[in-house]
Amino acid sequence: MRYWLMKSEPSEFGIDDLVRDGFVPWFGVRNYQARNFMRDQMKVGDGVLFYHSSCAEPGIAGIAEVAKAAYPDASQFDTDGKYYDAKATPDNPRWFNVDVRIVRKTRLLPLAEIRACPELANMRILARGNRLSITPVDPDEWNFIQARL
DNA sequence: GCCAACGTTGGC
DNA sequence: GCCAACGTTGGC
């Protein structure tokens, strides 16, 4: 069992959308590192910190879990969609996604508060220039965060 | 809107 | 394989 932090822009899909829908295919990731995490490491039941990015109040907004292991991302084949990839074929898909299920919405744990915790100083989200949309979370970090939500 | 940081692309 | 140029991310 592993733990992850997954970023989403609330203007696109926020925690309230996840509460409403119950689960979501995490499609649209077009970064190889993030894809590899989903394809190679994420397992059903893994814990997920749902993070709001590129918004007025960035931070952790809820808890989710991996509901389905990785499978080919359908959006790469949609010629009209913004996630279309001409180099991907159904026989040789390039992009994969997992499904993520809501566990619970939490209070917002602001980025500034994360940054202020020495226990969380090693989180990838705090690294300079970090842009990776999916990052592993240490069990100790996960437990610390759970206790503060 | 700004800008630092990073990943990807493509010419060579 | 190198590396400059470009596009994107994301906090502020």
CSV table of N, CA and C in Angstrom, one decimal, chain A residues 6 11 33 55 83 92 99 102 104 124 135 138 143:
chain,number,residue,atom,x,y,z
A,6,MET,N,-2.1,13.9,-5.6
A,6,MET,CA,-2.5,14.1,-7.0
A,6,MET,C,-3.1,15.5,-7.1
A,11,SER,N,-10.9,24.6,-10.9
A,11,SER,CA,-11.7,25.1,-12.0
A,11,SER,C,-12.0,24.1,-13.1
A,33,GLN,N,6.8,10.7,-16.2
A,33,GLN,CA,7.0,10.3,-14.8
A,33,GLN,C,5.6,10.0,-14.0
A,55,CYS,N,-4.9,27.9,-8.2
A,55,CYS,CA,-6.2,28.5,-7.7
A,55,CYS,C,-5.8,29.4,-6.6
A,83,TYR,N,-6.6,16.3,-25.4
A,83,TYR,CA,-5.6,15.3,-25.0
A,83,TYR,C,-5.2,14.3,-26.1
A,92,ASN,N,-1.0,0.3,-29.3
A,92,ASN,CA,0.2,0.8,-28.7
A,92,ASN,C,-0.1,2.1,-28.0
A,99,ASP,N,-8.4,5.0,-11.9
A,99,ASP,CA,-9.6,5.6,-11.4
A,99,ASP,C,-9.4,6.0,-10.0
A,102,ILE,N,-13.6,8.9,-4.2
A,102,ILE,CA,-13.6,9.8,-3.0
A,102,ILE,C,-13.6,9.0,-1.7
A,104,ARG,N,-13.2,11.1,1.5
A,104,ARG,CA,-13.9,12.2,2.2
A,104,ARG,C,-13.3,13.5,1.8
A,124,ARG,N,7.5,16.4,-2.0
A,124,ARG,CA,7.9,16.8,-3.3
A,124,ARG,C,7.2,18.1,-3.7
A,135,THR,N,2.7,12.7,-7.1
A,135,THR,CA,4.0,12.5,-6.4
A,135,THR,C,3.7,11.5,-5.3
A,138,ASP,N,5.3,9.9,1.7
A,138,ASP,CA,5.8,8.9,2.7
A,138,ASP,C,4.7,8.6,3.7
A,143,ASN,N,0.5,10.0,7.6
A,143,ASN,CA,-0.1,9.9,8.9
A,143,ASN,C,-0.2,11.3,9.6
